PDB file of C-alpha atoms in Angstrom:
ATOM      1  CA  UNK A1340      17.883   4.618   6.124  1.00 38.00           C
ATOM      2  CA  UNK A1341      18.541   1.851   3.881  1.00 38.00           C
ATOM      3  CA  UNK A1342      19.934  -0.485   6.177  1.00 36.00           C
ATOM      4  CA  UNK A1343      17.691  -3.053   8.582  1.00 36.00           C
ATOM      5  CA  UNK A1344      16.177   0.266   9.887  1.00 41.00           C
ATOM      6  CA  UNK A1345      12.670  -1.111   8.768  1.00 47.00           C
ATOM      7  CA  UNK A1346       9.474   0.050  10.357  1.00 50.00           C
ATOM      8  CA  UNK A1347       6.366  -2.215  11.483  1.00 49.00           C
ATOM      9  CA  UNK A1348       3.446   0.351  11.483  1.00 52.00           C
ATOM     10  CA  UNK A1349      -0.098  -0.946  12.956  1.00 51.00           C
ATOM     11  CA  UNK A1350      -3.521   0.624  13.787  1.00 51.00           C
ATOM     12  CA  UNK A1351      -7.182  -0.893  13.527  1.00 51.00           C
ATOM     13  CA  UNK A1352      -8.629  -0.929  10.310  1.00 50.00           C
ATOM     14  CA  UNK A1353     -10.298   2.016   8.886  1.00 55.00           C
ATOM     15  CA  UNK A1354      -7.522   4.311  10.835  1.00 55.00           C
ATOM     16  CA  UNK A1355      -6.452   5.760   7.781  1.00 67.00           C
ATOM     17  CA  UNK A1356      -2.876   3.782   7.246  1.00 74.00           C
ATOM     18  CA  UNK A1357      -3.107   3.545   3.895  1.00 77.00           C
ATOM     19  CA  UNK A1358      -4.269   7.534   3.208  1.00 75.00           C
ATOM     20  CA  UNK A1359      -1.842   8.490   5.064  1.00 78.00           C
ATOM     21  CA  UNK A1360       1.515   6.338   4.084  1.00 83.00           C
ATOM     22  CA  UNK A1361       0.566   7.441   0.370  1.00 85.00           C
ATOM     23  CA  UNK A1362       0.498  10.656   0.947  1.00 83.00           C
ATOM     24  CA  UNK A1363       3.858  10.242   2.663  1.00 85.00           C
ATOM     25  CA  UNK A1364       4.779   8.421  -0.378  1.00 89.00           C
ATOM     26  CA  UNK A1365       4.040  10.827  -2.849  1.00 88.00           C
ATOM     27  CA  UNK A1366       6.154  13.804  -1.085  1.00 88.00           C
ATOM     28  CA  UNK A1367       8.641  11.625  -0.826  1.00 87.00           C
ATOM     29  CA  UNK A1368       8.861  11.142  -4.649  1.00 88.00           C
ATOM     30  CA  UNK A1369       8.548  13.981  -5.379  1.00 89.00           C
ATOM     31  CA  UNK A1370      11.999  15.288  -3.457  1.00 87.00           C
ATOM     32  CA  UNK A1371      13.439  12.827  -5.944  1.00 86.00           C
ATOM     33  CA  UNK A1372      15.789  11.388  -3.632  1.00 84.00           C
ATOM     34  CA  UNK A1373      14.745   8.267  -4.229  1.00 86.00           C
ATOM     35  CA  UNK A1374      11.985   5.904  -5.243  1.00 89.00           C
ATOM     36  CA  UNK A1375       8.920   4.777  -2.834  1.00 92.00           C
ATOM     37  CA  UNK A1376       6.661   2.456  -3.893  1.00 93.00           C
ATOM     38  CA  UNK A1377       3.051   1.110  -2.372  1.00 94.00           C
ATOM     39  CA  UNK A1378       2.064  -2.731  -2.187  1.00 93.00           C
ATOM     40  CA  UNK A1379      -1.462  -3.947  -1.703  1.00 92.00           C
ATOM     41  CA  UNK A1380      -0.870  -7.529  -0.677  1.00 90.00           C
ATOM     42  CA  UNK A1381      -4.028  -8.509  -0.651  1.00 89.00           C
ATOM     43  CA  UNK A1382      -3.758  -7.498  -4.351  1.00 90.00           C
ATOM     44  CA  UNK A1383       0.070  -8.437  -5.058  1.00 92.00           C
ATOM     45  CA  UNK A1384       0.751 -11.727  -3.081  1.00 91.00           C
ATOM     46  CA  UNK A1385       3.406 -13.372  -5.542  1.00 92.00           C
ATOM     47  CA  UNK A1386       7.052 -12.970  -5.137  1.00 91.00           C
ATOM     48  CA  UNK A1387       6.998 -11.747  -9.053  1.00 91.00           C
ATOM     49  CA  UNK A1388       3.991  -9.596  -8.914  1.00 91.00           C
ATOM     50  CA  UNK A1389       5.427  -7.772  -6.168  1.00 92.00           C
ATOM     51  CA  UNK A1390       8.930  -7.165  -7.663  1.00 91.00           C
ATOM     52  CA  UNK A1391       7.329  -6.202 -10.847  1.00 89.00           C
ATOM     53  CA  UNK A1392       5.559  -3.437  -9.321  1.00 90.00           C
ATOM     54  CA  UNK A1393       8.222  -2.104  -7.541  1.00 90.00           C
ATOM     55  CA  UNK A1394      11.025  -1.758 -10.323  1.00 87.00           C
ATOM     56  CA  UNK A1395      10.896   1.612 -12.132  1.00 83.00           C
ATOM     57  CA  UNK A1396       8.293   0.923 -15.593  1.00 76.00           C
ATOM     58  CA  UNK A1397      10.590   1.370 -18.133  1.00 63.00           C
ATOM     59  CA  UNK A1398      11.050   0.047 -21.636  1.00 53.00           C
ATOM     60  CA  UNK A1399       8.982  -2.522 -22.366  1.00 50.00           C
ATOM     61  CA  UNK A1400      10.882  -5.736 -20.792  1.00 63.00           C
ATOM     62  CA  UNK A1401       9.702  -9.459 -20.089  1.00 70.00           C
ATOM     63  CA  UNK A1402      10.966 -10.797 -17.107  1.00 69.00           C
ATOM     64  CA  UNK A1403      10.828 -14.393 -16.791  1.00 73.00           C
ATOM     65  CA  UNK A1404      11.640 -15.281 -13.307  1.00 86.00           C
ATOM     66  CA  UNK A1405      12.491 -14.218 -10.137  1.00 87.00           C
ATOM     67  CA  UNK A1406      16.049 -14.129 -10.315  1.00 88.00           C
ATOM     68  CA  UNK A1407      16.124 -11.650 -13.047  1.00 88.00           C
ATOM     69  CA  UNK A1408      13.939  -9.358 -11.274  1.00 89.00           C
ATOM     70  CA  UNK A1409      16.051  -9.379  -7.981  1.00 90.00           C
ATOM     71  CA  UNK A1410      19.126  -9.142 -10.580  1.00 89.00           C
ATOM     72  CA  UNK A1411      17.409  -5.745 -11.911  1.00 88.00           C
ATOM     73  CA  UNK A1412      16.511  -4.656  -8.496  1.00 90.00           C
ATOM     74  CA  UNK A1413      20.019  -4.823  -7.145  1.00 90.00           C
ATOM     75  CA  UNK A1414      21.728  -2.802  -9.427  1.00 90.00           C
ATOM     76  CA  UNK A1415      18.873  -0.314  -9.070  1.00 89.00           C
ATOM     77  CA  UNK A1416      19.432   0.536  -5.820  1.00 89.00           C
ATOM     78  CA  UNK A1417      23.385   0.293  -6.069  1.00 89.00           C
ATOM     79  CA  UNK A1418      22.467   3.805  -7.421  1.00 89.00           C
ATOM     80  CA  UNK A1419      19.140   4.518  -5.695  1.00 88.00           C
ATOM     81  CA  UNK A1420      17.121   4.746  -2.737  1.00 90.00           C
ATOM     82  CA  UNK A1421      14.302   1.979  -2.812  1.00 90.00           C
ATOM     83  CA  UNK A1422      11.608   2.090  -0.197  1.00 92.00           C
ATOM     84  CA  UNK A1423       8.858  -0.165  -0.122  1.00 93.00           C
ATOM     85  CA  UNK A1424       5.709  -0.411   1.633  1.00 92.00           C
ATOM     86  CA  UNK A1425       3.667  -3.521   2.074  1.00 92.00           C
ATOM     87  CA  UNK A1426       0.318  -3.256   3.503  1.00 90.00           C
ATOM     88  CA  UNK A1427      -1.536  -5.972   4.676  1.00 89.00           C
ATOM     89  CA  UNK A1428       1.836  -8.058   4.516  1.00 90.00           C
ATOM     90  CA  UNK A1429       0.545 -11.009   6.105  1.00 90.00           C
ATOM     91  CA  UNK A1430      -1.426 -12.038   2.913  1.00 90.00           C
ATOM     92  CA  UNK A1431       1.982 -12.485   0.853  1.00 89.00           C
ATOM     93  CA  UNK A1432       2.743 -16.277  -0.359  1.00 89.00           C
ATOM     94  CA  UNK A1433       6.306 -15.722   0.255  1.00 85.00           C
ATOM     95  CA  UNK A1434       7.203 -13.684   3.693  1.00 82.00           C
ATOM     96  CA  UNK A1435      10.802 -14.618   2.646  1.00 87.00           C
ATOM     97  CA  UNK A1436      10.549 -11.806   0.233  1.00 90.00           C
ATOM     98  CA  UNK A1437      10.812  -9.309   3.528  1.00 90.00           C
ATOM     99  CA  UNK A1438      14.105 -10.976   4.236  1.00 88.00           C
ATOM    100  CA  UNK A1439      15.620 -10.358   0.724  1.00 90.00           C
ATOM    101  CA  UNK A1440      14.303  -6.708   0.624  1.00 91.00           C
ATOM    102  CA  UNK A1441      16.267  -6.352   4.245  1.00 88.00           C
ATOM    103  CA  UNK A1442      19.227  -8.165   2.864  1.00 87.00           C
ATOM    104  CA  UNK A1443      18.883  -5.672  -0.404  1.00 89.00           C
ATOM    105  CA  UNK A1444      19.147  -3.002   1.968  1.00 88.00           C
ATOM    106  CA  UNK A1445      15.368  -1.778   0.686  1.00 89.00           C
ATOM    107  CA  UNK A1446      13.659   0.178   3.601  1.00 89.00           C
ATOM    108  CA  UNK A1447      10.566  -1.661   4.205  1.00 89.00           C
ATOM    109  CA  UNK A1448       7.557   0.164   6.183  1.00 89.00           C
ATOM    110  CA  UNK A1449       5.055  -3.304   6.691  1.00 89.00           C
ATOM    111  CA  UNK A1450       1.457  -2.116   7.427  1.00 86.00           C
ATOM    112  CA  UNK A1451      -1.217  -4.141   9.085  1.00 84.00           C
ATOM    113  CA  UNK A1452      -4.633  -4.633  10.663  1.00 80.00           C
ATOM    114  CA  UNK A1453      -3.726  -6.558  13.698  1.00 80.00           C
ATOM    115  CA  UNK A1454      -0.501  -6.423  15.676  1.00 77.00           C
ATOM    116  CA  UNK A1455      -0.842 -10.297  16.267  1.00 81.00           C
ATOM    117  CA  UNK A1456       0.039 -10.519  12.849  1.00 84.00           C
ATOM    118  CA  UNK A1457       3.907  -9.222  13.849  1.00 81.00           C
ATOM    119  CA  UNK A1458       4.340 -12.796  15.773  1.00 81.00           C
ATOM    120  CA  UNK A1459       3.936 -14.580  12.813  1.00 83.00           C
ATOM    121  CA  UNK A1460       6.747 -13.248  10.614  1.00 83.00           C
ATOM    122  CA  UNK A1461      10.364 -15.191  10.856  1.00 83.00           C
ATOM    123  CA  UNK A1462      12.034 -14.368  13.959  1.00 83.00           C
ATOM    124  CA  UNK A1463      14.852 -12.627  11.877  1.00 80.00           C
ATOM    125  CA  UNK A1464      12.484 -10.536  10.523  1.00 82.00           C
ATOM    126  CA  UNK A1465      11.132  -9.057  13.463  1.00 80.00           C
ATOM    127  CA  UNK A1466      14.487  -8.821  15.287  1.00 81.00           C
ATOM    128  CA  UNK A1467      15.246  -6.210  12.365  1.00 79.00           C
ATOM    129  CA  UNK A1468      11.843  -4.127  13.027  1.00 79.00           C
ATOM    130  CA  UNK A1469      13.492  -1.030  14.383  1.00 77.00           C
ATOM    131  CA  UNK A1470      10.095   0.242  15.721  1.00 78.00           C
ATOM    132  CA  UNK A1471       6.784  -0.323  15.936  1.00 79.00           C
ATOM    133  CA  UNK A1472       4.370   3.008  15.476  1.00 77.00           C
ATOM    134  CA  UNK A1473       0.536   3.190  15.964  1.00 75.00           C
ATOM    135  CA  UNK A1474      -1.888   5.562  15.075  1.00 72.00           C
ATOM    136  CA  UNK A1475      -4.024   7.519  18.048  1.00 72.00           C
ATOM    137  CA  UNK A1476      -7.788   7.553  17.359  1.00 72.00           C
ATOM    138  CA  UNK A1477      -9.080  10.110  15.693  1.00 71.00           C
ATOM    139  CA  UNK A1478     -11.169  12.876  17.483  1.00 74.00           C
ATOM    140  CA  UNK A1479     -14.408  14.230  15.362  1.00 73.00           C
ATOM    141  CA  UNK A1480     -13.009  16.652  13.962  1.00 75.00           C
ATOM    142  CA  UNK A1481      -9.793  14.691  12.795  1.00 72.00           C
ATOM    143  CA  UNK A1482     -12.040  12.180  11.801  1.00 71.00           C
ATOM    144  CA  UNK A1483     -14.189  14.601   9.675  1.00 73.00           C
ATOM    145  CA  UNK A1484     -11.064  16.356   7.933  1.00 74.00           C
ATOM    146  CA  UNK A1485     -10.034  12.624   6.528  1.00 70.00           C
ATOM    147  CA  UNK A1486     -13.660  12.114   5.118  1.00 71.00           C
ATOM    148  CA  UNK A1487     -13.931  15.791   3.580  1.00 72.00           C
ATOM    149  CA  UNK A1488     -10.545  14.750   1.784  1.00 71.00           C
ATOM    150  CA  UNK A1489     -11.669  11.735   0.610  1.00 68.00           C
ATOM    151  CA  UNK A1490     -14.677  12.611  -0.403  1.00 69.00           C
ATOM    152  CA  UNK A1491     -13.444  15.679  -2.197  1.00 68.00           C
ATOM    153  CA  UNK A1492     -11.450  13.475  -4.337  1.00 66.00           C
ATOM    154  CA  UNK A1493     -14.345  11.241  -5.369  1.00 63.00           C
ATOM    155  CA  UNK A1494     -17.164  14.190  -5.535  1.00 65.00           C
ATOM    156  CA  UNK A1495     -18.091  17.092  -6.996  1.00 65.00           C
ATOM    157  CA  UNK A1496     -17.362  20.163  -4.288  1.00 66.00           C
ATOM    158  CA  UNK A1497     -21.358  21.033  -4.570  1.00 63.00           C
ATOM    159  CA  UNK A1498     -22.934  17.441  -4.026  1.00 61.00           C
ATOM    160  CA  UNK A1499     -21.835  17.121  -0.141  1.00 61.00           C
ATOM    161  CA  UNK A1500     -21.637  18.817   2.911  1.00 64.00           C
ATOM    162  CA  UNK A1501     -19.917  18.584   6.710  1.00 63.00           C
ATOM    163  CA  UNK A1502     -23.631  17.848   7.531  1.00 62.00           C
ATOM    164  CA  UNK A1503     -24.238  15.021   5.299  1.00 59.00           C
ATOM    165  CA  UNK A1504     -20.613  13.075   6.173  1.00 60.00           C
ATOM    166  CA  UNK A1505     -21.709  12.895  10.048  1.00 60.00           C
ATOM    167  CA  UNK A1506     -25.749  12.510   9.374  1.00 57.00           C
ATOM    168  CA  UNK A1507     -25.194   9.115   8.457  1.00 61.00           C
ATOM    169  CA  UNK A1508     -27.057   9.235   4.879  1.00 61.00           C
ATOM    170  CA  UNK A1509     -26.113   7.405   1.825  1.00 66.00           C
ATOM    171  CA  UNK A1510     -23.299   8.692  -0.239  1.00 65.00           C
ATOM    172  CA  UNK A1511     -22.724   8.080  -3.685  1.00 68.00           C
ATOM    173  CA  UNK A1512     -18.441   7.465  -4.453  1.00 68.00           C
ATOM    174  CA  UNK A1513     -17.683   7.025  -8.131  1.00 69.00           C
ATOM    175  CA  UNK A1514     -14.656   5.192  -9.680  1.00 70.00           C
ATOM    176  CA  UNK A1515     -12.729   5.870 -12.134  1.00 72.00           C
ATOM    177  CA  UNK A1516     -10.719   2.648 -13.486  1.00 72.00           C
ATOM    178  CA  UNK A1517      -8.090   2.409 -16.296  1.00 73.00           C
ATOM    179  CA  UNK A1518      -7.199  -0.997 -17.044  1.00 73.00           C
ATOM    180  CA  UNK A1519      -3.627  -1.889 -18.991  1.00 74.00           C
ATOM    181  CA  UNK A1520      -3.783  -3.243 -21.843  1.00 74.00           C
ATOM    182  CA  UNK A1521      -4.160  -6.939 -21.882  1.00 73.00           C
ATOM    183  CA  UNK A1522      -5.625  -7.270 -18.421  1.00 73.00           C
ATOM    184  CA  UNK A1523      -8.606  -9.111 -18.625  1.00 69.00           C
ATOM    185  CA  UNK A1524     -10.026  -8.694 -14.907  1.00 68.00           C
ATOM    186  CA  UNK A1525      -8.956  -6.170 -11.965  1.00 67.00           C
ATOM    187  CA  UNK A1526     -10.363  -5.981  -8.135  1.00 72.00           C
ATOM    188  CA  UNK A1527     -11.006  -2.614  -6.695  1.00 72.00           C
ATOM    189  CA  UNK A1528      -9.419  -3.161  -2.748  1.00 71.00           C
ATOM    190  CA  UNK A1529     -11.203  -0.067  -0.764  1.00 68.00           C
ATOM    191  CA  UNK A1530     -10.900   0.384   2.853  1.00 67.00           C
ATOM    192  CA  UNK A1531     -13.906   2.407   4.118  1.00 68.00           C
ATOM    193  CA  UNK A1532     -13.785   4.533   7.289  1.00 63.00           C
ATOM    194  CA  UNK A1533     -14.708   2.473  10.671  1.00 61.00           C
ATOM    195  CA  UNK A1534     -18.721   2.272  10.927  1.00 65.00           C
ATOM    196  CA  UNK A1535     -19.353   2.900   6.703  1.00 69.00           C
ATOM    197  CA  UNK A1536     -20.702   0.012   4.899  1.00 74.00           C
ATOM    198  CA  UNK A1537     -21.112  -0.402   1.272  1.00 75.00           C
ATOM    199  CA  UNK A1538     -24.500  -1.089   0.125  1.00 72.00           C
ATOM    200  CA  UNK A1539     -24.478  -1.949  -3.489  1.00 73.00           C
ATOM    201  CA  UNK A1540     -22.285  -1.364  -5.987  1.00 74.00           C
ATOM    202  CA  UNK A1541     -23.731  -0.695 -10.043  1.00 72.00           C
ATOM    203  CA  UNK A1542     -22.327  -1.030 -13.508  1.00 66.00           C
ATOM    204  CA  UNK A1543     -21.721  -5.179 -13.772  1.00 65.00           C
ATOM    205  CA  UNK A1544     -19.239  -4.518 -10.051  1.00 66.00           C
ATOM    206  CA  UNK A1545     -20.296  -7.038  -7.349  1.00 63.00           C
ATOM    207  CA  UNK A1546     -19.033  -6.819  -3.315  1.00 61.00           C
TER     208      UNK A1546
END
């Protein structure tokens, strides 16, 4: 839909939103029917940063204010599908930036921790929220399919097993980070399953 058909989705944290929206995401680009694009919040919380990360990376172009972005978004999506997806919304500067999206006719999926964070948008904003979805808790086994898959992603196959992820030992998660040229700094935002806590972190990183 790319109307004000946009979807409020909440669940406690550690549920396994954000796993599961980008996995959504990434069949979803890859049908090509359009263009889907993920927003930490907590990460991106500028008007600009946002819209800069959810126009297509093209040819090298500087964009010096807002207007031009939402000038280059519009005629994007007079010829495209744009869906975006902004977890932990409530941490943007600018909630007006829901509005334009809506009034852009962008699809917007907002993700959160807390449902009391719905009553705080703009009450035109939430009379557009077409439905609210949650997600069920998980039962062990669900629960243990989500850590095998994350796990398998940051492990070797032979360095864990089912009886290691429920024995509650200490697992070891690398990370691999690529930095764009000219950053100087980056923040790593990882959501660990409900009950996990990170115990130190090596190689100059800090918690």
């Amino acid at each position: 839909s790319r109307g004000l058909g946009d979807v409020y989705k909440r669940q406690e944290y550690g549920s396994g939103k954000t796993v599961l929206i980008k996995d959504v995401i990434k069949e979803y680009n890859d049908l090509r029917e359009g263009r889907a694009v993920y927003i930490n919040c907590a990460i991106y919380q500028t008007t600009y940063s946002i819209l800069k990360e959810v126009l297509p990376k093209g040819d090298l172009i500087v964009y010096r204010s807002n207007y031009e972005l939402i000038r280059e978004l519009r005629k994007y999506i007079k010829t495209n599908k744009m869906i975006v997806v902004l977890d932990n919304f409530e941490q943007l500067k600018d909630s007006d930036l829901i509005t334009r999206f809506m009034s852009l006719g962008v699809c917007v999926f907002l993700l959160t921790d807390n449902e009391e964070n719905l009553t705080n948008l703009d009450t035109n904003i939430r009379s557009n929220i077409s439905k609210i979805m949650t997600l069920p808790k998980y039962s062990t086994d669900q629960a243990l399919d989500i850590l095998k898959a994350v796990a398998g992603k940051a492990l070797e196959k032979e360095t864990f097993s089912d009886d290691v992820l429920l024995s509650g030992q200490i697992l070891t998660v690398s990370l691999d980070v690529f930095v764009n040229e000219g950053e100087t700094y980056y923040a790593i935002d990882e959501k660990v399953p409900q009950g996990w806590t990170i115990i130190d972190s090596t190689q100059s990183g800090y918690i």
